[in-house]
Structures are given as C-alpha cells and as structure tokens.
N, CA, C and O atoms as a MOPAC input file, in Angstrom:
PM7 MOZYME 1SCF
protein

 N    -15.03700 1    44.87900 1    -8.63700 1
 C    -15.61900 1    45.34500 1    -7.40500 1
 C    -14.56400 1    46.15000 1    -6.63900 1
 O    -13.47900 1    45.64200 1    -6.35600 1
 N    -14.87600 1    47.37200 1    -6.31400 1
 C    -13.96600 1    48.25500 1    -5.58100 1
 C    -14.05400 1    47.94800 1    -4.08900 1
 O    -15.08800 1    48.17600 1    -3.46200 1
 N    -12.97100 1    47.43400 1    -3.52600 1
 C    -12.91300 1    47.09900 1    -2.10200 1
 C    -11.91000 1    48.02400 1    -1.43500 1
 O    -10.79000 1    48.20300 1    -1.91400 1
 N    -12.32700 1    48.60000 1    -0.33200 1
 C    -11.44900 1    49.45600 1     0.47400 1
 C    -11.17600 1    48.71500 1     1.77800 1
 O    -12.10600 1    48.23200 1     2.42400 1
 N     -9.91200 1    48.62200 1     2.16500 1
 C     -9.55300 1    47.98000 1     3.43100 1
 C     -9.08300 1    49.06500 1     4.38300 1
 O     -8.18600 1    49.84400 1     4.06300 1
 N     -9.69900 1    49.10500 1     5.55700 1
 C     -9.35700 1    50.11900 1     6.55800 1
 C     -9.14000 1    49.45100 1     7.91200 1
 O     -9.59900 1    48.33600 1     8.15700 1
 N     -8.44000 1    50.15400 1     8.76700 1
 C     -8.21300 1    49.66900 1    10.12900 1
 C     -9.54500 1    49.58900 1    10.86500 1
 O    -10.40600 1    50.45500 1    10.70200 1
 N     -9.70800 1    48.55500 1    11.66900 1
 C    -10.90900 1    48.42300 1    12.48100 1
 C    -10.97500 1    49.52600 1    13.52200 1
 O     -9.95300 1    50.01300 1    14.00300 1
 N    -12.18700 1    49.90600 1    13.85500 1
 C    -12.41700 1    50.96300 1    14.85000 1
 C    -13.15700 1    50.39100 1    16.05100 1
 O    -13.81800 1    49.35700 1    15.96200 1
 N    -13.02900 1    51.08600 1    17.17200 1
 C    -13.70800 1    50.66300 1    18.40000 1
 C    -15.22000 1    50.60400 1    18.20900 1
 O    -15.91000 1    49.89300 1    18.93900 1
 N    -15.73000 1    51.33900 1    17.24300 1
 C    -17.17600 1    51.39300 1    17.00100 1
 C    -17.66400 1    50.31200 1    16.03300 1
 O    -18.84900 1    50.29000 1    15.70000 1
 N    -16.79500 1    49.42700 1    15.57900 1
 C    -17.14600 1    48.40500 1    14.58600 1
 C    -17.76900 1    47.13800 1    15.17300 1
 O    -18.13200 1    46.23900 1    14.41400 1
 N    -17.90100 1    47.04200 1    16.45400 1
 C    -18.35500 1    45.79300 1    17.07800 1
 C    -19.66200 1    45.27700 1    16.47400 1
 O    -19.72500 1    44.12900 1    16.03500 1
 N    -20.69300 1    46.10200 1    16.44800 1
 C    -21.99700 1    45.65000 1    15.93500 1
 C    -21.93100 1    45.29100 1    14.45600 1
 O    -22.55600 1    44.32500 1    14.01600 1
 N    -21.17700 1    46.06800 1    13.69500 1
 C    -21.02700 1    45.81200 1    12.25600 1
 C    -20.39800 1    44.43600 1    12.03300 1
 O    -20.84900 1    43.67300 1    11.17800 1
 N    -19.36300 1    44.12600 1    12.79900 1
 C    -18.66800 1    42.85500 1    12.60800 1
 C    -19.49100 1    41.68100 1    13.13200 1
 O    -19.39500 1    40.57900 1    12.59100 1
 N    -20.28500 1    41.89000 1    14.15600 1
 C    -21.19900 1    40.82900 1    14.61300 1
 C    -22.20100 1    40.49300 1    13.50300 1
 O    -22.54500 1    39.32900 1    13.29900 1
 N    -22.66300 1    41.52300 1    12.79200 1
 C    -23.59800 1    41.29500 1    11.68100 1
 C    -22.94800 1    40.49600 1    10.55500 1
 O    -23.62900 1    39.74600 1     9.85500 1
 N    -21.63800 1    40.65200 1    10.37600 1
 C    -20.92300 1    39.88700 1     9.35100 1
 C    -20.89200 1    38.39900 1     9.68900 1
 O    -20.67300 1    37.55900 1     8.81700 1
 N    -21.10900 1    38.08900 1    10.93900 1
 C    -21.01700 1    36.70000 1    11.36600 1
 C    -19.71300 1    36.38600 1    12.05400 1
 O    -19.39900 1    35.21800 1    12.28200 1
 N    -18.93600 1    37.41800 1    12.39300 1
 C    -17.68900 1    37.19800 1    13.11700 1
 C    -18.01300 1    36.71400 1    14.52100 1
 O    -18.97700 1    37.17600 1    15.13100 1
 N    -17.23800 1    35.81400 1    15.02300 1
 C    -17.33600 1    35.27300 1    16.37600 1
 C    -18.66800 1    34.61400 1    16.67300 1
 O    -19.25800 1    34.90500 1    17.71300 1
 N    -19.17400 1    33.73500 1    15.80900 1
 C    -20.46800 1    33.10600 1    16.08300 1
 C    -20.45100 1    32.19200 1    17.29900 1
 O    -21.49000 1    31.99700 1    17.92900 1
 N    -19.30200 1    31.62900 1    17.64400 1
 C    -19.25300 1    30.68800 1    18.75300 1
 C    -18.88800 1    31.30300 1    20.08300 1
 O    -18.73200 1    30.57700 1    21.06500 1
 N    -18.74600 1    32.60700 1    20.15300 1
 C    -18.34600 1    33.24500 1    21.40100 1
 C    -19.49700 1    33.19500 1    22.38800 1
 O    -20.57100 1    33.74400 1    22.14300 1
 N    -19.25800 1    32.53200 1    23.49900 1
 C    -20.27300 1    32.42000 1    24.55500 1
 C    -19.94100 1    33.46400 1    25.60700 1
 O    -19.06500 1    33.24400 1    26.44200 1
 N    -20.62100 1    34.58300 1    25.57800 1
 C    -20.32100 1    35.66500 1    26.50300 1
 C    -21.45500 1    36.66200 1    26.47900 1
 O    -22.27600 1    36.67500 1    25.56200 1
 N    -21.49100 1    37.49200 1    27.49500 1
 C    -22.50600 1    38.54100 1    27.49300 1
 C    -22.15100 1    39.57200 1    26.43300 1
 O    -20.97700 1    39.75900 1    26.11200 1
 N    -23.15300 1    40.23700 1    25.89400 1
 C    -22.91900 1    41.25900 1    24.86700 1
 C    -22.04000 1    42.37400 1    25.40600 1
 O    -21.15000 1    42.85400 1    24.70300 1
 N    -22.27500 1    42.79400 1    26.64600 1
 C    -21.47800 1    43.88500 1    27.22500 1
 C    -20.02000 1    43.46600 1    27.37600 1
 O    -19.12000 1    44.24800 1    27.07100 1
 N    -19.77600 1    42.23600 1    27.84300 1
 C    -18.40200 1    41.76000 1    27.99600 1
 C    -17.72800 1    41.64300 1    26.63600 1
 O    -16.57400 1    42.04300 1    26.47800 1
 N    -18.42800 1    41.10700 1    25.66900 1
 C    -17.87200 1    40.97200 1    24.32400 1
 C    -17.51800 1    42.32400 1    23.73200 1
 O    -16.46000 1    42.46800 1    23.12000 1
 N    -18.37200 1    43.31000 1    23.90000 1
 C    -18.10200 1    44.64800 1    23.36800 1
 C    -16.88300 1    45.25500 1    24.05300 1
 O    -16.05800 1    45.88500 1    23.39100 1
 N    -16.75400 1    45.07800 1    25.36800 1
 C    -15.57700 1    45.60400 1    26.08800 1
 C    -14.30800 1    44.93000 1    25.59000 1
 O    -13.30500 1    45.59600 1    25.33200 1
 N    -14.35200 1    43.61400 1    25.45500 1
 C    -13.19100 1    42.87800 1    24.96400 1
 C    -12.82500 1    43.33900 1    23.55800 1
 O    -11.64800 1    43.54100 1    23.26000 1
 N    -13.81400 1    43.50600 1    22.70100 1
 C    -13.57400 1    43.97200 1    21.33700 1
 C    -12.85700 1    45.32400 1    21.34800 1
 O    -11.88900 1    45.51200 1    20.61100 1
 N    -13.31700 1    46.25900 1    22.16800 1
 C    -12.68700 1    47.58900 1    22.22700 1
 C    -11.23900 1    47.49200 1    22.69400 1
 O    -10.38200 1    48.22500 1    22.20100 1
 N    -10.95500 1    46.59500 1    23.64000 1
 C     -9.57100 1    46.41700 1    24.09600 1
 C     -8.71200 1    45.83500 1    22.98300 1
 O     -7.58500 1    46.27800 1    22.76400 1
 N     -9.24300 1    44.84700 1    22.28500 1
 C     -8.48600 1    44.19800 1    21.20800 1
 C     -8.15800 1    45.19400 1    20.10100 1
 O     -7.02700 1    45.22500 1    19.61600 1
 N     -9.12200 1    46.00000 1    19.70000 1
 C     -8.90300 1    46.96700 1    18.62000 1
 C     -7.81000 1    47.96700 1    18.99400 1
 O     -7.10000 1    48.46300 1    18.12000 1
 N     -7.67200 1    48.26400 1    20.28300 1
 C     -6.67500 1    49.23200 1    20.74400 1
 C     -5.31900 1    48.59300 1    21.02800 1
 O     -4.35000 1    49.31000 1    21.27800 1
 N     -5.22500 1    47.27900 1    20.99700 1
 C     -4.01300 1    46.54900 1    21.35600 1
 C     -3.00700 1    46.59000 1    20.20600 1
 O     -3.33300 1    46.22700 1    19.07600 1
 N     -1.78100 1    47.03400 1    20.50000 1
 C     -0.74800 1    47.11100 1    19.45900 1
 C     -0.28100 1    45.73400 1    18.99500 1
 O      0.34900 1    45.62200 1    17.94300 1
 N     -0.57700 1    44.69200 1    19.75600 1
 C     -0.19200 1    43.33500 1    19.37200 1
 C     -1.30300 1    42.64600 1    18.58700 1
 O     -1.31200 1    41.42100 1    18.46700 1
 N     -2.23100 1    43.42000 1    18.05800 1
 C     -3.38500 1    42.86300 1    17.35600 1
 C     -3.76400 1    43.80100 1    16.21500 1
 O     -3.86200 1    45.01300 1    16.40800 1
 N     -3.97300 1    43.24700 1    15.04400 1
 C     -4.45700 1    44.02800 1    13.89700 1
 C     -5.85400 1    43.55900 1    13.53900 1
 O     -6.11900 1    42.35800 1    13.48500 1
 N     -6.73700 1    44.49700 1    13.29700 1
 C     -8.07400 1    44.17500 1    12.81400 1
 C     -8.37600 1    45.13700 1    11.67200 1
 O     -8.35500 1    46.35500 1    11.84900 1
 N     -8.65700 1    44.57500 1    10.49800 1
 C     -8.95800 1    45.38800 1     9.32300 1
 C    -10.31000 1    44.97100 1     8.76000 1
 O    -10.69700 1    43.80300 1     8.81600 1
 N    -11.01400 1    45.95300 1     8.21800 1
 C    -12.35700 1    45.75700 1     7.68400 1
 C    -12.33800 1    46.04700 1     6.18900 1
 O    -11.78500 1    47.05800 1     5.75800 1
 N    -12.94100 1    45.16400 1     5.39800 1
 C    -13.11500 1    45.40100 1     3.95900 1
 C    -14.48900 1    46.02300 1     3.76100 1
 O    -15.48600 1    45.54500 1     4.30300 1
 N    -14.52700 1    47.09900 1     2.97500 1
 C    -15.78900 1    47.77800 1     2.69100 1
 C    -16.01500 1    47.85700 1     1.19300 1
 O    -15.07700 1    47.98300 1     0.40600 1
 N    -17.27400 1    47.78100 1     0.82300 1
 C    -17.69600 1    48.00300 1    -0.55800 1
 C    -18.89000 1    48.94200 1    -0.48700 1
 O    -19.89800 1    48.63300 1     0.14800 1
 N    -18.76800 1    50.08300 1    -1.13700 1
 C    -19.84900 1    51.06200 1    -1.10200 1
 C    -20.16000 1    51.55400 1     0.30400 1
 O    -21.31000 1    51.86400 1     0.61600 1
 N    -19.12500 1    51.62900 1     1.16500 1
 C    -19.31800 1    52.09800 1     2.52800 1
 C    -19.89400 1    51.06700 1     3.47600 1
 O    -20.16500 1    51.37400 1     4.63600 1
 N    -20.08600 1    49.83900 1     2.99300 1
 C    -20.67900 1    48.78200 1     3.80900 1
 C    -19.63400 1    47.69700 1     4.08600 1
 O    -18.92600 1    47.27300 1     3.17200 1
 N    -19.53700 1    47.24900 1     5.33500 1
 C    -18.58400 1    46.20000 1     5.69500 1
 C    -18.96000 1    44.88900 1     5.01100 1
 O    -20.10000 1    44.43500 1     5.10000 1
 N    -17.98500 1    44.28800 1     4.32500 1
 C    -18.21800 1    43.01200 1     3.64400 1
 C    -17.26000 1    41.92000 1     4.12100 1
 O    -17.39800 1    40.76100 1     3.73000 1
 N    -16.29200 1    42.28300 1     4.96300 1
 C    -15.34700 1    41.29900 1     5.46800 1
 C    -14.43500 1    41.89100 1     6.51000 1
 O    -14.36300 1    43.10800 1     6.67800 1
 N    -13.72900 1    41.00800 1     7.21500 1
 C    -12.75700 1    41.46100 1     8.19900 1
 C    -11.67400 1    40.41300 1     8.36900 1
 O    -11.88700 1    39.22100 1     8.14700 1
 N    -10.49400 1    40.89800 1     8.77500 1
 C     -9.38200 1    40.01500 1     9.09400 1
 C     -8.78600 1    40.48700 1    10.41300 1
 O     -8.65900 1    41.68800 1    10.65400 1
 N     -8.42200 1    39.52900 1    11.26700 1
 C     -7.81100 1    39.83900 1    12.55700 1
 C     -6.56000 1    38.98300 1    12.72000 1
 O     -6.57800 1    37.78000 1    12.46300 1
 N     -5.47500 1    39.62200 1    13.15000 1
 C     -4.18600 1    38.95800 1    13.30300 1
 C     -3.58600 1    39.36200 1    14.64400 1
 O     -3.59900 1    40.53900 1    15.00400 1
 N     -3.05800 1    38.38400 1    15.38500 1
 C     -2.35200 1    38.69400 1    16.62700 1
 C     -0.85600 1    38.47700 1    16.41200 1
 O     -0.44000 1    37.70900 1    15.54400 1
 N     -0.06000 1    39.17300 1    17.22400 1
 C      1.39800 1    39.11200 1    17.11600 1
 C      1.99700 1    38.79100 1    18.47700 1
 O      1.53100 1    39.28500 1    19.50400 1
 N      3.02900 1    37.96300 1    18.47400 1
 C      3.74200 1    37.64600 1    19.70800 1
 C      5.22200 1    37.46400 1    19.36800 1
 O      5.56300 1    36.93900 1    18.30800 1
 N      6.09000 1    37.90000 1    20.27000 1
 C      7.52500 1    37.66200 1    20.09300 1
 C      7.81800 1    36.24500 1    20.57200 1
 O      7.30900 1    35.80200 1    21.60200 1
 N      8.64400 1    35.54800 1    19.80600 1
 C      8.91400 1    34.15100 1    20.13300 1
 C     10.40500 1    33.88300 1    20.00600 1
 O     10.98300 1    34.04800 1    18.93100 1
 N     11.02600 1    33.47100 1    21.10200 1
 C     12.46300 1    33.20700 1    21.10700 1
 C     12.85200 1    32.11600 1    20.12400 1
 O     13.88500 1    32.20600 1    19.46100 1
 N     12.01800 1    31.08300 1    20.03200 1
 C     12.35200 1    29.93100 1    19.18300 1
 C     12.58700 1    30.31800 1    17.72900 1
 O     13.42400 1    29.71500 1    17.05600 1
 N     11.86600 1    31.30700 1    17.24100 1
 C     12.04600 1    31.71200 1    15.84200 1
 C     12.84800 1    33.00600 1    15.72400 1
 O     13.12300 1    33.46900 1    14.61700 1
 N     13.21900 1    33.58700 1    16.85500 1
 C     14.05400 1    34.78700 1    16.84200 1
 C     13.33600 1    36.02400 1    16.33700 1
 O     13.94000 1    36.86400 1    15.67000 1
 N     12.07300 1    36.14300 1    16.64300 1
 C     11.31700 1    37.31800 1    16.20400 1
 C      9.83200 1    37.13700 1    16.44900 1
 O      9.40900 1    36.34100 1    17.28700 1
 N      9.05800 1    37.89500 1    15.70000 1
 C      7.60900 1    37.86100 1    15.87400 1
 C      6.95100 1    36.74100 1    15.07500 1
 O      7.37800 1    36.39500 1    13.97300 1
 N      5.90100 1    36.19200 1    15.66900 1
 C      5.02400 1    35.25200 1    14.98000 1
 C      3.65400 1    35.91000 1    14.89600 1
 O      3.17400 1    36.48900 1    15.87000 1
 N      3.03400 1    35.82000 1    13.74000 1
 C      1.67300 1    36.32700 1    13.55500 1
 C      0.73400 1    35.13200 1    13.46200 1
 O      1.08800 1    34.09400 1    12.90300 1
 N     -0.45800 1    35.28700 1    14.01100 1
 C     -1.47600 1    34.24100 1    13.93700 1
 C     -2.75500 1    34.83400 1    13.37300 1
 O     -3.26800 1    35.83300 1    13.87800 1
 N     -3.26000 1    34.21200 1    12.32600 1
 C     -4.55000 1    34.61100 1    11.77600 1
 C     -5.61700 1    34.19200 1    12.77600 1
 O     -5.83100 1    33.00100 1    12.99900 1
 N     -6.28200 1    35.16300 1    13.37300 1
 C     -7.30200 1    34.88400 1    14.38800 1
 C     -8.68500 1    34.73300 1    13.76400 1
 O     -9.44800 1    33.84800 1    14.14900 1
 N     -9.00400 1    35.58300 1    12.81600 1
 C    -10.31600 1    35.55300 1    12.15800 1
 C    -10.18500 1    36.05400 1    10.72900 1
 O     -9.41800 1    36.97400 1    10.44800 1
 N    -10.93700 1    35.44200 1     9.83900 1
 C    -11.08500 1    35.91800 1     8.47000 1
 C    -12.53400 1    35.62700 1     8.10000 1
 O    -12.92500 1    34.46900 1     7.94800 1
 N    -13.31900 1    36.67600 1     7.95700 1
 C    -14.75800 1    36.52700 1     7.73700 1
 C    -15.16900 1    37.37000 1     6.53700 1
 O    -14.76600 1    38.52600 1     6.41400 1
 N    -15.97000 1    36.78500 1     5.65700 1
 C    -16.54600 1    37.51100 1     4.52300 1
 C    -18.05500 1    37.30500 1     4.58100 1
 O    -18.53800 1    36.20200 1     4.83600 1
 N    -18.78200 1    38.37900 1     4.34300 1
 C    -20.24500 1    38.29700 1     4.35400 1
 C    -20.70000 1    37.19800 1     3.39700 1
 O    -20.17200 1    37.07200 1     2.29300 1
 N    -21.67500 1    36.40900 1     3.82200 1
 C    -22.11500 1    35.23900 1     3.04400 1
 C    -22.42700 1    35.56800 1     1.59300 1
 O    -22.02800 1    34.82400 1     0.69700 1
 N    -23.12900 1    36.66400 1     1.34200 1
 C    -23.52000 1    36.98600 1    -0.03400 1
 C    -22.37800 1    37.56500 1    -0.85900 1
 O    -22.57300 1    37.87300 1    -2.03500 1
 N    -21.18500 1    37.72200 1    -0.27400 1
 C    -20.02000 1    38.23600 1    -1.00600 1
 C    -18.91000 1    37.20300 1    -1.13600 1
 O    -17.85800 1    37.49500 1    -1.70600 1
 N    -19.12800 1    36.01700 1    -0.62100 1
 C    -18.09000 1    34.98200 1    -0.70800 1
 C    -17.89500 1    34.56100 1    -2.15500 1
 O    -18.83700 1    34.53700 1    -2.94800 1
 N    -16.64600 1    34.22900 1    -2.48000 1
 C    -16.31000 1    33.82000 1    -3.83800 1
 C    -15.92700 1    34.97500 1    -4.73700 1
 O    -15.63700 1    34.76900 1    -5.91500 1
 N    -15.92000 1    36.19200 1    -4.20300 1
 C    -15.58600 1    37.38100 1    -5.00000 1
 C    -14.14200 1    37.83200 1    -4.79200 1
 O    -13.74900 1    38.88000 1    -5.30600 1
 N    -13.34200 1    37.05700 1    -4.04500 1
 C    -11.93800 1    37.40000 1    -3.83300 1
 C    -11.67900 1    38.30300 1    -2.63700 1
 O    -10.54700 1    38.74000 1    -2.43300 1
 N    -12.70100 1    38.58900 1    -1.84700 1
 C    -12.53400 1    39.49000 1    -0.70300 1
 C    -11.66100 1    38.84400 1     0.37200 1
 O    -10.78500 1    39.50200 1     0.93200 1
 N    -11.89100 1    37.56400 1     0.66500 1
 C    -11.07300 1    36.86600 1     1.65500 1
 C     -9.61300 1    36.83600 1     1.25200 1
 O     -8.72900 1    37.05800 1     2.07800 1
 N     -9.36200 1    36.56200 1    -0.01900 1
 C     -7.98300 1    36.56000 1    -0.53300 1
 C     -7.35400 1    37.94200 1    -0.37500 1
 O     -6.21700 1    38.05500 1     0.08300 1
 N     -8.08000 1    38.98500 1    -0.74700 1
 C     -7.55600 1    40.35400 1    -0.61000 1
 C     -7.22900 1    40.68200 1     0.84200 1
 O     -6.17900 1    41.25200 1     1.13700 1
 N     -8.14100 1    40.31600 1     1.75200 1
 C     -7.90400 1    40.58700 1     3.17000 1
 C     -6.68600 1    39.83100 1     3.68800 1
 O     -5.86400 1    40.40000 1     4.40700 1
 N     -6.56200 1    38.54800 1     3.32900 1
 C     -5.42900 1    37.77200 1     3.81600 1
 C     -4.12200 1    38.26600 1     3.20400 1
 O     -3.11400 1    38.34600 1     3.90700 1
 N     -4.11400 1    38.59500 1     1.92300 1
 C     -2.90100 1    39.14100 1     1.30800 1
 C     -2.52600 1    40.47200 1     1.95300 1
 O     -1.34200 1    40.74800 1     2.15000 1
 N     -3.51300 1    41.29400 1     2.28100 1
 C     -3.26800 1    42.55000 1     2.98500 1
 C     -2.61600 1    42.26300 1     4.34400 1
 O     -1.63600 1    42.91000 1     4.71400 1
 N     -3.16400 1    41.29200 1     5.08400 1
 C     -2.62700 1    40.94600 1     6.40000 1
 C     -1.20300 1    40.40200 1     6.29700 1
 O     -0.35800 1    40.72700 1     7.13000 1
 N     -0.93000 1    39.58200 1     5.28900 1
 C      0.41900 1    39.05200 1     5.08900 1
 C      1.41100 1    40.16900 1     4.78700 1
 O      2.52100 1    40.17000 1     5.31900 1
 N      1.02500 1    41.11400 1     3.94500 1
 C      1.89900 1    42.24700 1     3.62100 1
 C      2.14700 1    43.10600 1     4.85200 1
 O      3.27100 1    43.55200 1     5.08100 1
 N      1.11800 1    43.33700 1     5.63800 1
 C      1.25600 1    44.12500 1     6.87500 1
 C      2.20700 1    43.41400 1     7.84100 1
 O      3.06500 1    44.05300 1     8.45000 1
 N      2.05700 1    42.10000 1     7.98300 1
 C      2.94100 1    41.33500 1     8.86200 1
 C      4.39000 1    41.40700 1     8.37300 1
 O      5.30800 1    41.54800 1     9.18000 1
 N      4.59700 1    41.31300 1     7.06900 1
 C      5.95000 1    41.41000 1     6.51600 1
 C      6.56200 1    42.77500 1     6.82400 1
 O      7.74200 1    42.86600 1     7.16100 1
 N      5.75900 1    43.83900 1     6.70800 1
 C      6.26700 1    45.18400 1     7.03500 1
 C      6.62900 1    45.30200 1     8.51400 1
 O      7.51600 1    46.07800 1     8.87100 1
 N      5.96100 1    44.55300 1     9.36700 1
 C      6.26000 1    44.55100 1    10.80700 1
 C      7.48100 1    43.69100 1    11.12600 1
 O      7.92700 1    43.66500 1    12.27300 1
 N      8.02300 1    42.99600 1    10.14400 1
 C      9.18900 1    42.15300 1    10.36800 1
 C      8.86300 1    40.77100 1    10.91800 1
 O      9.72600 1    40.12500 1    11.51200 1
 N      7.64500 1    40.31500 1    10.73200 1
 C      7.22200 1    39.00500 1    11.22900 1
 C      8.00600 1    37.90000 1    10.52600 1
 O      8.22000 1    37.95000 1     9.31500 1
 N      8.42900 1    36.90400 1    11.30000 1
 C      9.21200 1    35.80300 1    10.74300 1
 C      8.36300 1    34.59500 1    10.38000 1
 O      8.77400 1    33.78800 1     9.54600 1
 N      7.20200 1    34.45300 1    10.98000 1
 C      6.31900 1    33.31900 1    10.68100 1
 C      4.87000 1    33.77800 1    10.81100 1
 O      4.53300 1    34.55500 1    11.70500 1
 N      4.02600 1    33.29500 1     9.92000 1
 C      2.59900 1    33.63800 1     9.92500 1
 C      1.84100 1    32.32600 1     9.93100 1
 O      1.96400 1    31.53200 1     8.99900 1
 N      1.06600 1    32.09300 1    10.96200 1
 C      0.35600 1    30.81300 1    11.05000 1
 C     -1.15200 1    31.01900 1    11.04400 1
 O     -1.66600 1    32.09700 1    11.34100 1
 N     -1.83100 1    29.94500 1    10.69600 1
 C     -3.29700 1    29.94300 1    10.69000 1
 C     -3.76000 1    28.56700 1    11.14300 1
 O     -3.09600 1    27.56200 1    10.89100 1
 N     -4.89100 1    28.53500 1    11.80600 1
 C     -5.49300 1    27.27100 1    12.23200 1
 C     -6.85300 1    27.16600 1    11.55000 1
 O     -7.85400 1    27.64400 1    12.08500 1
 N     -6.89600 1    26.54700 1    10.37800 1
 C     -8.16800 1    26.48900 1     9.64200 1
 C     -9.21200 1    25.68600 1    10.40800 1
 O     -8.91600 1    24.60700 1    10.92100 1
 N    -10.43500 1    26.21000 1    10.48600 1
 C    -11.48700 1    25.52300 1    11.24000 1
 C    -12.10700 1    24.33500 1    10.50600 1
 O    -12.78600 1    23.51300 1    11.12100 1
 N    -11.87700 1    24.24100 1     9.19100 1
 C    -12.48800 1    23.15100 1     8.42500 1
 C    -11.69000 1    22.92000 1     7.14900 1
 O    -10.74800 1    23.65500 1     6.85200 1
 N    -12.07400 1    21.89500 1     6.40000 1
 C    -11.35200 1    21.52800 1     5.17500 1
 C    -11.41400 1    22.62200 1     4.10900 1
 O    -10.43400 1    22.84300 1     3.39800 1
 N    -12.54100 1    23.30100 1     3.99200 1
 C    -12.65100 1    24.38800 1     3.02000 1
 C    -11.65600 1    25.49400 1     3.31700 1
 O    -11.02100 1    26.02400 1     2.40600 1
 N    -11.52000 1    25.84300 1     4.57800 1
 C    -10.55500 1    26.87300 1     4.97600 1
 C     -9.12700 1    26.38900 1     4.73700 1
 O     -8.26800 1    27.17100 1     4.33200 1
 N     -8.87100 1    25.10600 1     4.98600 1
 C     -7.53400 1    24.55300 1     4.74500 1
 C     -7.18400 1    24.62200 1     3.26000 1
 O     -6.05500 1    24.96600 1     2.90900 1
 N     -8.13300 1    24.30100 1     2.38700 1
 C     -7.88100 1    24.38200 1     0.93600 1
 C     -7.61600 1    25.82800 1     0.51400 1
 O     -6.74200 1    26.08500 1    -0.31400 1
 N     -8.36600 1    26.76300 1     1.08000 1
 C     -8.15800 1    28.18800 1     0.79300 1
 C     -6.72800 1    28.59000 1     1.17400 1
 O     -6.04100 1    29.25400 1     0.39800 1
 N     -6.28500 1    28.18700 1     2.36300 1
 C     -4.92800 1    28.51700 1     2.81600 1
 C     -3.87600 1    27.83700 1     1.94400 1
 O     -2.84600 1    28.43900 1     1.64000 1
 N     -4.12100 1    26.59000 1     1.53600 1
 C     -3.19900 1    25.88800 1     0.62800 1
 C     -2.99800 1    26.68400 1    -0.65500 1
 O     -1.87300 1    26.82400 1    -1.13400 1
 N     -4.08600 1    27.20400 1    -1.20900 1
 C     -3.99500 1    27.97200 1    -2.46200 1
 C     -3.16600 1    29.24200 1    -2.29000 1
 O     -2.62400 1    29.76400 1    -3.26400 1
 N     -3.06500 1    29.73800 1    -1.06600 1
 C     -2.29400 1    30.95500 1    -0.80800 1
 C     -0.89200 1    30.65800 1    -0.28300 1
 O     -0.21200 1    31.55500 1     0.21500 1
 N     -0.45900 1    29.39700 1    -0.39200 1
 C      0.91500 1    29.05500 1    -0.04100 1
 C      1.13900 1    28.57600 1     1.38000 1
 O      2.28600 1    28.33200 1     1.75600 1
 N      0.10400 1    28.43100 1     2.18300 1
 C      0.25600 1    27.89300 1     3.53500 1
 C      0.41900 1    26.37900 1     3.45200 1
 O     -0.09100 1    25.74100 1     2.53100 1
 N      1.13600 1    25.80700 1     4.42700 1
 C      1.31400 1    24.36400 1     4.50500 1
 C      1.06100 1    23.91000 1     5.93500 1
 O      1.32300 1    24.64900 1     6.88300 1
 N      0.55500 1    22.70000 1     6.08700 1
 C      0.32600 1    22.13900 1     7.42100 1
 C      1.65300 1    22.08500 1     8.17100 1
 O      2.67500 1    21.68500 1     7.61500 1
 N      1.62700 1    22.49400 1     9.44300 1
 C      2.85600 1    22.55000 1    10.23400 1
 C      2.71800 1    21.79400 1    11.55500 1
 O      3.45300 1    22.07500 1    12.50200 1
 N      1.79900 1    20.85100 1    11.63100 1
 C      1.66500 1    20.02400 1    12.82200 1
 C      0.58700 1    20.50900 1    13.77200 1
 O      0.10800 1    21.63800 1    13.67500 1
 N      0.22000 1    19.63600 1    14.68400 1
 C     -0.85700 1    19.97000 1    15.62500 1
 C     -0.38100 1    20.90800 1    16.72400 1
 O      0.81000 1    20.99600 1    17.02200 1
 N     -1.33500 1    21.59700 1    17.31000 1
 C     -1.06900 1    22.45300 1    18.47100 1
 C     -1.96300 1    21.96600 1    19.59400 1
 O     -3.05700 1    21.45200 1    19.35800 1
 N     -1.49700 1    22.12900 1    20.79400 1
 C     -2.26800 1    21.75400 1    21.97500 1
 C     -2.53500 1    23.01000 1    22.78800 1
 O     -1.74000 1    23.95000 1    22.77400 1
 N     -3.65400 1    23.02000 1    23.49300 1
 C     -3.99800 1    24.17600 1    24.32200 1
 C     -4.65400 1    23.69600 1    25.60800 1
 O     -5.28800 1    22.64100 1    25.64300 1
 N     -4.49500 1    24.48000 1    26.65300 1
 C     -5.14000 1    24.19600 1    27.92800 1
 C     -5.70900 1    25.49300 1    28.47500 1
 O     -4.97200 1    26.46500 1    28.63800 1
 N     -6.99800 1    25.53000 1    28.76000 1
 C     -7.58800 1    26.73900 1    29.33700 1
 C     -6.98500 1    27.00100 1    30.71900 1
 O     -6.75600 1    26.06700 1    31.48700 1
 N     -6.72900 1    28.27600 1    31.03200 1
 C     -6.14100 1    28.62800 1    32.31800 1
 C     -7.11900 1    29.30200 1    33.26200 1
 O     -6.89500 1    29.30800 1    34.47300 1
 N     -8.18300 1    29.86200 1    32.74700 1
 C     -9.11600 1    30.57900 1    33.61800 1
 C    -10.53000 1    30.41600 1    33.09200 1
 O    -10.75100 1    30.30800 1    31.88600 1
 N    -11.46400 1    30.40100 1    33.99600 1
 C    -12.87000 1    30.39500 1    33.61500 1
 C    -13.24000 1    31.77000 1    33.09000 1
 O    -12.72400 1    32.78100 1    33.56400 1
 N    -14.12400 1    31.80700 1    32.11900 1
 C    -14.60000 1    33.08400 1    31.57800 1
 C    -15.42000 1    33.79700 1    32.63600 1
 O    -16.25900 1    33.19200 1    33.30200 1
 N    -15.16500 1    35.10500 1    32.78500 1
 C    -15.93600 1    35.91600 1    33.73000 1
 C    -16.89800 1    36.78100 1    32.95300 1
 O    -16.54200 1    37.34700 1    31.92000 1
 N    -18.10300 1    36.88300 1    33.44200 1
 C    -19.14000 1    37.68800 1    32.77400 1
 C    -18.92700 1    39.15800 1    33.01900 1
 O    -19.70200 1    39.98300 1    32.53400 1

C-alpha cells in the first residue's frame, strides 16, 4: 500500500474530524476549527497526515517543549489516529516512526506518549517505548466557547 505522509494544512480540520480525531473534544465547532488552525500554524506543534490515493487515512500530532530538567526539547505524542477500515495495515507504525525521525532531526532529547488504553500501550511497547511513571495534571482555566 502506497502511503504518502504530508504536513497538515489549515484546511484539514473537517478531513481529520472524519477520521475520528478528537472524539472527546467538548467544544463548539467554530471554536474547535479556530483552535485547529492555530495549532497547525504553531512551530511547537507538528501535525502530519497519511494519505492513500489522495484520501486521508491517518494522522499524527506531536507537541514540543523545552525542558531544563532534560537539557533540551521534549516531544509528546498528542494524537495518533488511523481510519477504522485501515487499521492493522501498518499506517500507525509508519506515522509514529515518521514522527520519531522528525523529532530526532529537531534535536529532541525525550519523546513521550500517554497511551489511552492497553491496546495503545502494547503498540507503543512494540515500538520501544517503556512506562515512565504517572503524570498529574490540574486544569487552570474553564473552556471558553
């Protein structure tokens, strides 16, 4: 299967929603689209789309932050989505390997992921990721519509 990986575009919002990206996002469509356009333009964020025959079949999103503790950049896998009817064809692996290579070229010192379920954790294990302990988070602001 010939897969082409390209940088995400500001116009990809509807295409990626159809893939099933961000199913749990509770927000207005207009706010979500605005946020998506800002994220795609942000230099601290990578979004790439996998295409087959000109049709989107997957996407990967990675954020970057400088961190004093590790003496450089840390990358975080934010999203990895493959269209349901294309899962198991190696598209997710290709997208994640692409993201890892891109992060390495950027000089990233650590690449982390927070798997949402056991299946995702097993997938990450197969690609060399290891559990690195729990993370805690606290919301700072209410979402504005």
